Amino acid sequence: MMHIDIPGLQEFKALATARGEVFVSLYLPTSPLHPDANRIAFKDLAKDVILQLREAAVSERIIESFERQFGVLSGRIQKSLDDNKYRLSRANPLASVEEFWKSQAHGLGVLARPETTSMHTYRLPIRPKPLAEVADRFHLAPLIRAMTSPLEIFVLAISEGGARLLHVVVNMPTARVPVPHLSEDPADTLHHPSLHVRAPRGRLQNLEGEKILEAQYARKVDRAVEEALVGRSTPMVLAAAEPMLSIFRKVNTYPHLIAEVIEGNPDHRSDAQLGDAALPILDRLYRNEVKGILALYDELKPYRATSDVSHVAHAATAAAVERLVVDLDRVIPGLVSDIDGSVTYSVSDDAETYSVLDEVARRALCTDARVVCARSEEMPAGHALAAILRYAF
């Protein structure tokens, strides 16, 4: 079964602000059908990194620490390794390594630092280009793309017949999310025989009693979902029919529940069918958001909105960007000053430069700006980005 790991904003900030003498970033396209080929490709990139470290005259102690980490993840070294996304079993580490490689999606990112027993691994729904980079910081462009593109949405299917939370990701099978304290049977969740009250039972009287039980059930589902999705900013769509649709909306506390719904009784649809219904909703959600930001951009330019890359780089460095629409398919090579955000452009992309657009998006995300990836044809007048500023900058 495929899995994905897209970092949340706080996790991304920690990665984006981390600095050190030697940080390693590995990215490779993977296939859920070829686990052995995925592992071989990873080993090849790991060898490339070790070669770069030796050529840079990095100490043998640091090199050995990376070799040990890569060896554990590849299964060559029988030692357990805990990472923030995937826990390898202490009892049988090789079995967990095998499961890890069998559960790949379409891309893999591995971020490592020396002299540690942990690394960050991200199984991605996108196919990044192969990359093995040694620097004083992590290379995060593929993660930025995954975080700012319309790639995932949650579906909460709720009815009198039960509730289930689904994770829907582009180009991947719909997966059911385990939710503690939530049973598929409302009676088990409520510890009550049924949501229906056909005769007086205690203080519950017929239809009035049913409404009370339905509201109690909706609140219990909401609390369970809130715990399962804590720290997430992924949109969620309801799959429900009335009256449960309105009842749940009244008690919902997940801040990213969207207005559009998958109508009808979800009990009549499989997980896959609900996932298929959710993807067009996800695309419309992002496209409408892009249109809304660009409409506001037209209203606020030139004082509180700009599409000048150098201007936006300065603003992002000063935490002055509120919203950013960016075409990450465009590559503008160069360097952005850590001090004031001034841009030094380059004729071509090389080992000494990076994509200015990626770096601007990184800085905007780290200062809590809303960043959305857009298609080139959606961008105004062929610009690579469009920013709304928090104040005239």
mmCIF file of C-alpha atoms in Angstrom:
data_model
loop_
_atom_site.group_PDB
_atom_site.id
_atom_site.type_symbol
_atom_site.label_atom_id
_atom_site.label_comp_id
_atom_site.label_asym_id
_atom_site.label_seq_id
_atom_site.Cartn_x
_atom_site.Cartn_y
_atom_site.Cartn_z
ATOM 1 C CA MET A 1 0.000 0.000 0.000
ATOM 2 C CA MET A 2 1.299 3.454 -0.913
ATOM 3 C CA HIS A 3 1.844 6.137 1.725
ATOM 4 C CA ILE A 4 2.602 9.837 1.483
ATOM 5 C CA ASP A 5 4.260 12.207 3.938
ATOM 6 C CA ILE A 6 3.704 15.905 3.241
ATOM 7 C CA PRO A 7 5.085 18.059 6.077
ATOM 8 C CA GLY A 8 2.857 20.409 8.015
ATOM 9 C CA LEU A 9 3.743 24.087 8.207
ATOM 10 C CA GLN A 10 5.461 23.961 11.609
ATOM 11 C CA GLU A 11 7.521 20.959 10.587
ATOM 12 C CA PHE A 12 8.472 22.714 7.351
ATOM 13 C CA LYS A 13 9.546 25.831 9.238
ATOM 14 C CA ALA A 14 11.864 23.757 11.415
ATOM 15 C CA LEU A 15 13.448 22.218 8.328
ATOM 16 C CA ALA A 16 13.655 25.537 6.486
ATOM 17 C CA THR A 17 15.386 27.413 9.282
ATOM 18 C CA ALA A 18 17.840 24.651 10.219
ATOM 19 C CA ARG A 19 21.464 25.461 9.432
ATOM 20 C CA GLY A 20 24.679 23.540 9.937
ATOM 21 C CA GLU A 21 28.046 22.695 8.486
ATOM 22 C CA VAL A 22 26.849 19.655 6.523
ATOM 23 C CA PHE A 23 23.223 18.949 5.595
ATOM 24 C CA VAL A 24 22.318 16.287 3.032
ATOM 25 C CA SER A 25 19.242 16.324 0.781
ATOM 26 C CA LEU A 26 18.314 13.359 -1.418
ATOM 27 C CA TYR A 27 15.328 13.244 -3.785
ATOM 28 C CA LEU A 28 14.385 10.570 -6.281
ATOM 29 C CA PRO A 29 11.369 9.475 -8.312
ATOM 30 C CA THR A 30 9.946 6.179 -7.093
ATOM 31 C CA SER A 31 7.388 3.622 -8.179
ATOM 32 C CA PRO A 32 4.996 1.738 -5.902
ATOM 33 C CA LEU A 33 5.443 -1.247 -8.216
ATOM 34 C CA HIS A 34 9.235 -1.527 -8.034
ATOM 35 C CA PRO A 35 10.519 -1.425 -4.423
ATOM 36 C CA ASP A 36 13.883 -2.984 -5.297
ATOM 37 C CA ALA A 37 14.525 -0.428 -8.037
ATOM 38 C CA ASN A 38 13.612 2.369 -5.615
ATOM 39 C CA ARG A 39 16.125 1.105 -3.078
ATOM 40 C CA ILE A 40 18.880 0.761 -5.691
ATOM 41 C CA ALA A 41 18.259 4.334 -6.877
ATOM 42 C CA PHE A 42 18.504 5.548 -3.280
ATOM 43 C CA LYS A 43 21.788 3.671 -2.738
ATOM 44 C CA ASP A 44 23.230 5.253 -5.896
ATOM 45 C CA LEU A 45 22.334 8.753 -4.686
ATOM 46 C CA ALA A 46 23.744 7.963 -1.244
ATOM 47 C CA LYS A 47 27.042 6.914 -2.855
ATOM 48 C CA ASP A 48 27.058 10.191 -4.777
ATOM 49 C CA VAL A 49 26.653 12.120 -1.520
ATOM 50 C CA ILE A 50 29.486 10.227 0.175
ATOM 51 C CA LEU A 51 31.712 11.022 -2.811
ATOM 52 C CA GLN A 52 30.806 14.726 -2.540
ATOM 53 C CA LEU A 53 31.647 14.677 1.162
ATOM 54 C CA ARG A 54 35.058 13.104 0.538
ATOM 55 C CA GLU A 55 35.836 15.581 -2.242
ATOM 56 C CA ALA A 56 34.940 18.417 0.140
ATOM 57 C CA ALA A 57 37.380 17.009 2.730
ATOM 58 C CA VAL A 58 34.662 16.515 5.324
ATOM 59 C CA SER A 59 35.879 14.678 8.422
ATOM 60 C CA GLU A 60 35.754 10.890 8.357
ATOM 61 C CA ARG A 61 33.644 10.901 11.514
ATOM 62 C CA ILE A 62 30.883 12.881 9.779
ATOM 63 C CA ILE A 63 31.105 10.721 6.662
ATOM 64 C CA GLU A 64 30.740 7.577 8.755
ATOM 65 C CA SER A 65 27.640 8.989 10.452
ATOM 66 C CA PHE A 66 25.969 9.505 7.068
ATOM 67 C CA GLU A 67 27.066 6.066 5.864
ATOM 68 C CA ARG A 68 25.501 4.556 8.968
ATOM 69 C CA GLN A 69 22.190 6.375 8.449
ATOM 70 C CA PHE A 70 22.002 5.497 4.757
ATOM 71 C CA GLY A 71 22.936 1.903 5.526
ATOM 72 C CA VAL A 72 20.090 1.570 8.017
ATOM 73 C CA LEU A 73 17.499 3.027 5.649
ATOM 74 C CA SER A 74 18.642 0.843 2.770
ATOM 75 C CA GLY A 75 18.574 -2.249 4.996
ATOM 76 C CA ARG A 76 22.298 -2.877 4.683
ATOM 77 C CA ILE A 77 22.876 -2.247 8.408
ATOM 78 C CA GLN A 78 20.661 -4.113 10.876
ATOM 79 C CA LYS A 79 20.009 -1.305 13.298
ATOM 80 C CA SER A 80 16.760 0.426 14.201
ATOM 81 C CA LEU A 81 16.227 4.000 13.094
ATOM 82 C CA ASP A 82 13.462 6.323 14.247
ATOM 83 C CA ASP A 83 12.462 9.184 11.980
ATOM 84 C CA ASN A 84 9.686 11.705 12.270
ATOM 85 C CA LYS A 85 7.565 10.009 9.657
ATOM 86 C CA TYR A 86 8.338 6.309 9.763
ATOM 87 C CA ARG A 87 9.320 4.215 12.757
ATOM 88 C CA LEU A 88 11.507 1.219 12.095
ATOM 89 C CA SER A 89 10.849 -1.645 14.488
ATOM 90 C CA ARG A 90 13.456 -2.268 17.164
ATOM 91 C CA ALA A 91 12.499 -5.945 17.251
ATOM 92 C CA ASN A 92 12.886 -6.549 13.527
ATOM 93 C CA PRO A 93 14.359 -3.479 11.811
ATOM 94 C CA LEU A 94 14.865 -5.185 8.467
ATOM 95 C CA ALA A 95 11.186 -6.144 8.294
ATOM 96 C CA SER A 96 10.277 -2.478 8.801
ATOM 97 C CA VAL A 97 12.788 -1.391 6.175
ATOM 98 C CA GLU A 98 11.225 -3.810 3.709
ATOM 99 C CA GLU A 99 7.771 -2.426 4.467
ATOM 100 C CA PHE A 100 9.061 1.124 4.003
ATOM 101 C CA TRP A 101 10.353 0.397 0.519
ATOM 102 C CA LYS A 102 7.182 -1.483 -0.422
ATOM 103 C CA SER A 103 5.005 1.485 0.587
ATOM 104 C CA GLN A 104 6.570 4.114 -1.661
ATOM 105 C CA ALA A 105 4.488 6.592 -3.651
ATOM 106 C CA HIS A 106 5.816 8.539 -6.661
ATOM 107 C CA GLY A 107 8.761 10.307 -5.060
ATOM 108 C CA LEU A 108 11.018 10.145 -2.014
ATOM 109 C CA GLY A 109 12.857 12.837 -0.110
ATOM 110 C CA VAL A 110 15.502 12.044 2.519
ATOM 111 C CA LEU A 111 16.948 14.830 4.656
ATOM 112 C CA ALA A 112 19.850 13.994 6.959
ATOM 113 C CA ARG A 113 22.343 15.717 9.202
ATOM 114 C CA PRO A 114 25.485 14.243 10.763
ATOM 115 C CA GLU A 115 25.985 12.531 14.089
ATOM 116 C CA THR A 116 22.338 11.754 14.680
ATOM 117 C CA THR A 117 20.200 8.637 14.742
ATOM 118 C CA SER A 118 17.320 10.242 12.899
ATOM 119 C CA MET A 119 16.592 11.474 9.428
ATOM 120 C CA HIS A 120 13.502 12.916 7.770
ATOM 121 C CA THR A 121 11.877 10.819 5.063
ATOM 122 C CA TYR A 122 9.020 12.016 2.848
ATOM 123 C CA ARG A 123 7.131 9.778 0.468
ATOM 124 C CA LEU A 124 5.689 12.209 -2.067
ATOM 125 C CA PRO A 125 2.785 12.144 -4.546
ATOM 126 C CA ILE A 126 4.942 14.026 -7.081
ATOM 127 C CA ARG A 127 7.966 12.816 -9.067
ATOM 128 C CA PRO A 128 10.994 14.955 -8.174
ATOM 129 C CA LYS A 129 14.113 14.977 -10.288
ATOM 130 C CA PRO A 130 16.991 12.906 -8.848
ATOM 131 C CA LEU A 131 19.079 15.096 -6.551
ATOM 132 C CA ALA A 132 21.969 14.504 -4.158
ATOM 133 C CA GLU A 133 22.989 17.771 -2.500
ATOM 134 C CA VAL A 134 25.390 18.679 0.285
ATOM 135 C CA ALA A 135 24.972 22.181 1.699
ATOM 136 C CA ASP A 136 24.621 24.188 4.910
ATOM 137 C CA ARG A 137 20.818 23.800 4.719
ATOM 138 C CA PHE A 138 18.214 21.409 3.380
ATOM 139 C CA HIS A 139 17.018 21.562 -0.220
ATOM 140 C CA LEU A 140 13.235 21.900 0.116
ATOM 141 C CA ALA A 141 11.918 22.764 -3.352
ATOM 142 C CA PRO A 142 10.090 19.421 -3.874
ATOM 143 C CA LEU A 143 8.453 19.744 -0.451
ATOM 144 C CA ILE A 144 7.373 23.306 -1.247
ATOM 145 C CA ARG A 145 5.768 22.079 -4.455
ATOM 146 C CA ALA A 146 3.952 19.324 -2.558
ATOM 147 C CA MET A 147 2.739 21.763 0.104
ATOM 148 C CA THR A 148 1.499 24.477 -2.267
ATOM 149 C CA SER A 149 -0.152 22.386 -4.993
ATOM 150 C CA PRO A 150 -3.690 20.892 -4.996
ATOM 151 C CA LEU A 151 -2.580 17.372 -4.117
ATOM 152 C CA GLU A 152 -4.561 16.206 -1.090
ATOM 153 C CA ILE A 153 -7.909 16.567 0.646
ATOM 154 C CA PHE A 154 -9.687 14.800 3.494
ATOM 155 C CA VAL A 155 -13.223 13.475 3.126
ATOM 156 C CA LEU A 156 -15.384 13.037 6.203
ATOM 157 C CA ALA A 157 -18.256 10.741 5.305
ATOM 158 C CA ILE A 158 -20.879 10.901 8.037
ATOM 159 C CA SER A 159 -24.407 9.571 8.261
ATOM 160 C CA GLU A 160 -26.735 7.787 10.633
ATOM 161 C CA GLY A 161 -25.011 4.632 9.453
ATOM 162 C CA GLY A 162 -21.528 5.642 10.560
ATOM 163 C CA ALA A 163 -18.513 7.871 9.935
ATOM 164 C CA ARG A 164 -15.198 7.388 8.146
ATOM 165 C CA LEU A 165 -12.327 9.751 7.429
ATOM 166 C CA LEU A 166 -10.597 9.366 4.070
ATOM 167 C CA HIS A 167 -7.309 10.757 2.775
ATOM 168 C CA VAL A 168 -7.504 11.513 -0.929
ATOM 169 C CA VAL A 169 -4.295 12.238 -2.836
ATOM 170 C CA VAL A 170 -3.869 12.924 -6.550
ATOM 171 C CA ASN A 171 -2.701 9.842 -8.496
ATOM 172 C CA MET A 172 -3.008 7.560 -5.472
ATOM 173 C CA PRO A 173 -5.646 5.197 -4.083
ATOM 174 C CA THR A 174 -7.988 6.650 -1.493
ATOM 175 C CA ALA A 175 -6.916 5.608 2.009
ATOM 176 C CA ARG A 176 -8.981 5.347 5.166
ATOM 177 C CA VAL A 177 -7.510 7.309 8.093
ATOM 178 C CA PRO A 178 -7.455 5.503 11.454
ATOM 179 C CA VAL A 179 -9.316 7.708 13.949
ATOM 180 C CA PRO A 180 -9.039 6.766 17.633
ATOM 181 C CA HIS A 181 -12.280 6.867 19.619
ATOM 182 C CA LEU A 182 -14.384 6.717 16.457
ATOM 183 C CA SER A 183 -16.248 3.585 15.469
ATOM 184 C CA GLU A 184 -17.901 3.095 12.100
ATOM 185 C CA ASP A 185 -21.067 2.278 14.048
ATOM 186 C CA PRO A 186 -22.676 5.360 15.680
ATOM 187 C CA ALA A 187 -24.103 3.162 18.422
ATOM 188 C CA ASP A 188 -20.587 2.146 19.482
ATOM 189 C CA THR A 189 -19.342 5.739 19.347
ATOM 190 C CA LEU A 190 -22.236 6.984 21.482
ATOM 191 C CA HIS A 191 -22.476 3.877 23.661
ATOM 192 C CA HIS A 192 -26.171 3.946 22.798
ATOM 193 C CA PRO A 193 -28.197 1.250 20.991
ATOM 194 C CA SER A 194 -29.276 3.517 18.124
ATOM 195 C CA LEU A 195 -29.669 7.104 16.938
ATOM 196 C CA HIS A 196 -33.378 6.411 16.548
ATOM 197 C CA VAL A 197 -35.782 6.819 19.463
ATOM 198 C CA ARG A 198 -39.095 5.178 18.604
ATOM 199 C CA ALA A 199 -40.463 5.297 22.131
ATOM 200 C CA PRO A 200 -39.716 7.351 25.239
ATOM 201 C CA ARG A 201 -36.450 6.226 26.818
ATOM 202 C CA GLY A 202 -35.448 8.138 29.922
ATOM 203 C CA ARG A 203 -35.389 11.810 28.957
ATOM 204 C CA LEU A 204 -35.254 11.081 25.199
ATOM 205 C CA GLN A 205 -38.618 11.520 23.504
ATOM 206 C CA ASN A 206 -39.041 10.352 19.887
ATOM 207 C CA LEU A 207 -37.945 12.949 17.252
ATOM 208 C CA GLU A 208 -36.641 15.352 19.871
ATOM 209 C CA GLY A 209 -34.555 12.554 21.315
ATOM 210 C CA GLU A 210 -33.210 11.640 17.880
ATOM 211 C CA LYS A 211 -32.050 15.233 17.330
ATOM 212 C CA ILE A 212 -30.241 15.197 20.657
ATOM 213 C CA LEU A 213 -28.511 11.916 19.843
ATOM 214 C CA GLU A 214 -27.555 13.107 16.340
ATOM 215 C CA ALA A 215 -26.013 16.276 17.781
ATOM 216 C CA GLN A 216 -24.127 14.255 20.403
ATOM 217 C CA TYR A 217 -22.860 11.918 17.721
ATOM 218 C CA ALA A 218 -21.737 14.807 15.499
ATOM 219 C CA ARG A 219 -19.822 16.371 18.397
ATOM 220 C CA LYS A 220 -18.077 13.082 19.186
ATOM 221 C CA VAL A 221 -17.104 12.663 15.523
ATOM 222 C CA ASP A 222 -15.844 16.250 15.436
ATOM 223 C CA ARG A 223 -13.652 15.750 18.516
ATOM 224 C CA ALA A 224 -12.234 12.521 17.139
ATOM 225 C CA VAL A 225 -11.456 14.093 13.756
ATOM 226 C CA GLU A 226 -9.921 17.150 15.403
ATOM 227 C CA GLU A 227 -7.531 14.917 17.366
ATOM 228 C CA ALA A 228 -6.638 12.909 14.263
ATOM 229 C CA LEU A 229 -5.905 16.027 12.186
ATOM 230 C CA VAL A 230 -4.226 18.196 14.805
ATOM 231 C CA GLY A 231 -1.646 20.475 13.210
ATOM 232 C CA ARG A 232 -2.905 19.827 9.683
ATOM 233 C CA SER A 233 -4.016 22.561 7.273
ATOM 234 C CA THR A 234 -5.280 20.204 4.572
ATOM 235 C CA PRO A 235 -8.805 21.024 3.364
ATOM 236 C CA MET A 236 -11.630 18.685 4.315
ATOM 237 C CA VAL A 237 -14.921 18.135 2.486
ATOM 238 C CA LEU A 238 -18.067 16.662 3.990
ATOM 239 C CA ALA A 239 -19.855 13.755 2.352
ATOM 240 C CA ALA A 240 -23.280 13.797 3.949
ATOM 241 C CA ALA A 241 -27.005 14.219 3.476
ATOM 242 C CA GLU A 242 -29.445 16.266 5.508
ATOM 243 C CA PRO A 243 -30.032 16.518 8.383
ATOM 244 C CA MET A 244 -26.572 15.227 9.377
ATOM 245 C CA LEU A 245 -24.888 17.676 6.983
ATOM 246 C CA SER A 246 -26.263 20.733 8.801
ATOM 247 C CA ILE A 247 -25.889 19.153 12.234
ATOM 248 C CA PHE A 248 -22.185 18.487 11.742
ATOM 249 C CA ARG A 249 -21.471 21.927 10.275
ATOM 250 C CA LYS A 250 -22.867 23.534 13.424
ATOM 251 C CA VAL A 251 -20.480 21.650 15.709
ATOM 252 C CA ASN A 252 -17.411 21.414 13.454
ATOM 253 C CA THR A 253 -14.166 22.785 14.882
ATOM 254 C CA TYR A 254 -11.733 21.767 12.119
ATOM 255 C CA PRO A 255 -10.796 25.153 10.611
ATOM 256 C CA HIS A 256 -10.238 23.880 7.073
ATOM 257 C CA LEU A 257 -13.679 22.384 6.386
ATOM 258 C CA ILE A 258 -14.746 23.758 2.993
ATOM 259 C CA ALA A 259 -18.177 24.960 1.867
ATOM 260 C CA GLU A 260 -18.660 22.567 -1.036
ATOM 261 C CA VAL A 261 -20.005 19.114 -0.166
ATOM 262 C CA ILE A 262 -20.317 15.652 -1.652
ATOM 263 C CA GLU A 263 -24.079 15.369 -1.548
ATOM 264 C CA GLY A 264 -26.126 12.286 -0.817
ATOM 265 C CA ASN A 265 -25.873 9.426 1.626
ATOM 266 C CA PRO A 266 -22.183 8.392 1.725
ATOM 267 C CA ASP A 267 -23.186 4.889 2.823
ATOM 268 C CA HIS A 268 -24.056 4.226 -0.812
ATOM 269 C CA ARG A 269 -20.533 5.046 -2.036
ATOM 270 C CA SER A 270 -17.249 3.204 -1.636
ATOM 271 C CA ASP A 271 -14.068 4.897 -0.419
ATOM 272 C CA ALA A 272 -12.796 5.009 -4.005
ATOM 273 C CA GLN A 273 -16.010 6.621 -5.277
ATOM 274 C CA LEU A 274 -15.862 9.289 -2.591
ATOM 275 C CA GLY A 275 -12.219 9.930 -3.478
ATOM 276 C CA ASP A 276 -13.115 10.342 -7.153
ATOM 277 C CA ALA A 277 -15.825 12.834 -6.186
ATOM 278 C CA ALA A 278 -13.437 14.815 -3.975
ATOM 279 C CA LEU A 279 -10.660 15.463 -6.505
ATOM 280 C CA PRO A 280 -12.653 17.845 -8.771
ATOM 281 C CA ILE A 281 -13.736 19.701 -5.629
ATOM 282 C CA LEU A 282 -10.092 20.043 -4.593
ATOM 283 C CA ASP A 283 -9.119 21.402 -8.004
ATOM 284 C CA ARG A 284 -11.987 23.935 -7.990
ATOM 285 C CA LEU A 285 -11.042 25.002 -4.470
ATOM 286 C CA TYR A 286 -7.477 25.854 -5.497
ATOM 287 C CA ARG A 287 -8.400 27.407 -8.834
ATOM 288 C CA ASN A 288 -10.957 29.662 -7.121
ATOM 289 C CA GLU A 289 -8.406 30.615 -4.485
ATOM 290 C CA VAL A 290 -5.885 31.552 -7.174
ATOM 291 C CA LYS A 291 -8.517 33.657 -8.960
ATOM 292 C CA GLY A 292 -9.437 35.382 -5.705
ATOM 293 C CA ILE A 293 -5.838 36.237 -4.840
ATOM 294 C CA LEU A 294 -5.137 37.544 -8.338
ATOM 295 C CA ALA A 295 -8.325 39.655 -8.303
ATOM 296 C CA LEU A 296 -7.167 41.223 -5.027
ATOM 297 C CA TYR A 297 -3.702 41.644 -6.545
ATOM 298 C CA ASP A 298 -5.230 43.731 -9.358
ATOM 299 C CA GLU A 299 -7.026 45.913 -6.806
ATOM 300 C CA LEU A 300 -4.025 46.533 -4.568
ATOM 301 C CA LYS A 301 -1.178 47.040 -7.051
ATOM 302 C CA PRO A 302 1.166 48.868 -7.197
ATOM 303 C CA TYR A 303 1.358 49.814 -3.511
ATOM 304 C CA ARG A 304 0.369 46.617 -1.696
ATOM 305 C CA ALA A 305 0.779 44.133 -4.523
ATOM 306 C CA THR A 306 3.632 43.373 -6.890
ATOM 307 C CA SER A 307 4.859 40.848 -9.430
ATOM 308 C CA ASP A 308 8.455 42.092 -9.438
ATOM 309 C CA VAL A 309 10.614 39.163 -8.317
ATOM 310 C CA SER A 310 13.270 41.316 -6.628
ATOM 311 C CA HIS A 311 10.622 43.342 -4.800
ATOM 312 C CA VAL A 312 8.869 40.193 -3.570
ATOM 313 C CA ALA A 313 12.203 38.692 -2.450
ATOM 314 C CA HIS A 314 12.879 41.778 -0.315
ATOM 315 C CA ALA A 315 9.336 41.649 1.072
ATOM 316 C CA ALA A 316 9.453 37.921 1.856
ATOM 317 C CA THR A 317 12.730 38.385 3.732
ATOM 318 C CA ALA A 318 11.105 41.165 5.783
ATOM 319 C CA ALA A 319 7.993 39.034 6.508
ATOM 320 C CA ALA A 320 5.905 41.487 4.490
ATOM 321 C CA VAL A 321 4.224 38.976 2.142
ATOM 322 C CA GLU A 322 0.646 38.061 3.045
ATOM 323 C CA ARG A 323 -0.289 35.917 0.033
ATOM 324 C CA LEU A 324 1.796 34.592 -2.822
ATOM 325 C CA VAL A 325 0.841 32.927 -6.080
ATOM 326 C CA VAL A 326 3.869 31.412 -7.793
ATOM 327 C CA ASP A 327 4.585 29.416 -10.935
ATOM 328 C CA LEU A 328 7.075 26.866 -9.612
ATOM 329 C CA ASP A 329 7.496 25.379 -13.085
ATOM 330 C CA ARG A 330 9.468 28.510 -13.955
ATOM 331 C CA VAL A 331 13.127 28.522 -12.981
ATOM 332 C CA ILE A 332 14.879 31.827 -12.312
ATOM 333 C CA PRO A 333 18.402 30.924 -11.154
ATOM 334 C CA GLY A 334 20.225 33.112 -8.702
ATOM 335 C CA LEU A 335 20.904 33.847 -5.053
ATOM 336 C CA VAL A 336 18.803 35.695 -2.463
ATOM 337 C CA SER A 337 20.576 37.534 0.345
ATOM 338 C CA ASP A 338 19.839 36.224 3.832
ATOM 339 C CA ILE A 339 20.264 39.770 5.155
ATOM 340 C CA ASP A 340 17.987 41.965 3.046
ATOM 341 C CA GLY A 341 16.582 39.704 0.330
ATOM 342 C CA SER A 342 18.465 41.316 -2.538
ATOM 343 C CA VAL A 343 18.660 39.041 -5.581
ATOM 344 C CA THR A 344 21.747 38.220 -7.608
ATOM 345 C CA TYR A 345 20.560 36.652 -10.849
ATOM 346 C CA SER A 346 22.491 33.985 -12.731
ATOM 347 C CA VAL A 347 22.538 33.115 -16.416
ATOM 348 C CA SER A 348 22.133 29.398 -15.691
ATOM 349 C CA ASP A 349 21.340 27.098 -12.791
ATOM 350 C CA ASP A 350 24.428 25.478 -11.253
ATOM 351 C CA ALA A 351 25.720 24.112 -7.969
ATOM 352 C CA GLU A 352 26.264 27.610 -6.577
ATOM 353 C CA THR A 353 22.756 28.913 -7.307
ATOM 354 C CA TYR A 354 19.146 27.826 -6.854
ATOM 355 C CA SER A 355 15.687 28.803 -8.051
ATOM 356 C CA VAL A 356 14.896 32.276 -6.757
ATOM 357 C CA LEU A 357 11.174 31.450 -6.917
ATOM 358 C CA ASP A 358 11.635 28.428 -4.650
ATOM 359 C CA GLU A 359 13.586 30.513 -2.157
ATOM 360 C CA VAL A 360 10.992 33.299 -2.163
ATOM 361 C CA ALA A 361 8.238 30.734 -1.572
ATOM 362 C CA ARG A 362 10.272 29.203 1.269
ATOM 363 C CA ARG A 363 10.697 32.553 3.013
ATOM 364 C CA ALA A 364 7.029 33.416 2.554
ATOM 365 C CA LEU A 365 5.944 30.089 4.068
ATOM 366 C CA CYS A 366 8.285 30.588 7.020
ATOM 367 C CA THR A 367 6.609 33.926 7.803
ATOM 368 C CA ASP A 368 3.069 32.478 7.666
ATOM 369 C CA ALA A 369 2.140 33.761 4.219
ATOM 370 C CA ARG A 370 -0.423 31.812 2.232
ATOM 371 C CA VAL A 371 1.480 30.348 -0.733
ATOM 372 C CA VAL A 372 -0.302 28.740 -3.681
ATOM 373 C CA CYS A 373 1.277 27.135 -6.737
ATOM 374 C CA ALA A 374 -0.400 28.094 -10.027
ATOM 375 C CA ARG A 375 -0.206 27.145 -13.677
ATOM 376 C CA SER A 376 1.696 29.473 -16.008
ATOM 377 C CA GLU A 377 -1.479 30.331 -17.939
ATOM 378 C CA GLU A 378 -3.118 31.533 -14.712
ATOM 379 C CA MET A 379 -0.378 34.038 -13.906
ATOM 380 C CA PRO A 380 -0.981 37.715 -14.770
ATOM 381 C CA ALA A 381 0.743 38.954 -17.940
ATOM 382 C CA GLY A 382 3.199 36.068 -17.965
ATOM 383 C CA HIS A 383 4.707 36.922 -14.574
ATOM 384 C CA ALA A 384 6.373 34.208 -12.500
ATOM 385 C CA LEU A 385 4.737 35.303 -9.255
ATOM 386 C CA ALA A 386 2.210 37.707 -7.777
ATOM 387 C CA ALA A 387 2.319 38.837 -4.164
ATOM 388 C CA ILE A 388 -0.058 40.679 -1.884
ATOM 389 C CA LEU A 389 1.855 42.542 0.812
ATOM 390 C CA ARG A 390 0.902 43.039 4.437
ATOM 391 C CA TYR A 391 1.734 46.732 4.080
ATOM 392 C CA ALA A 392 3.205 49.061 1.466
ATOM 393 C CA PHE A 393 6.793 47.921 1.198
#
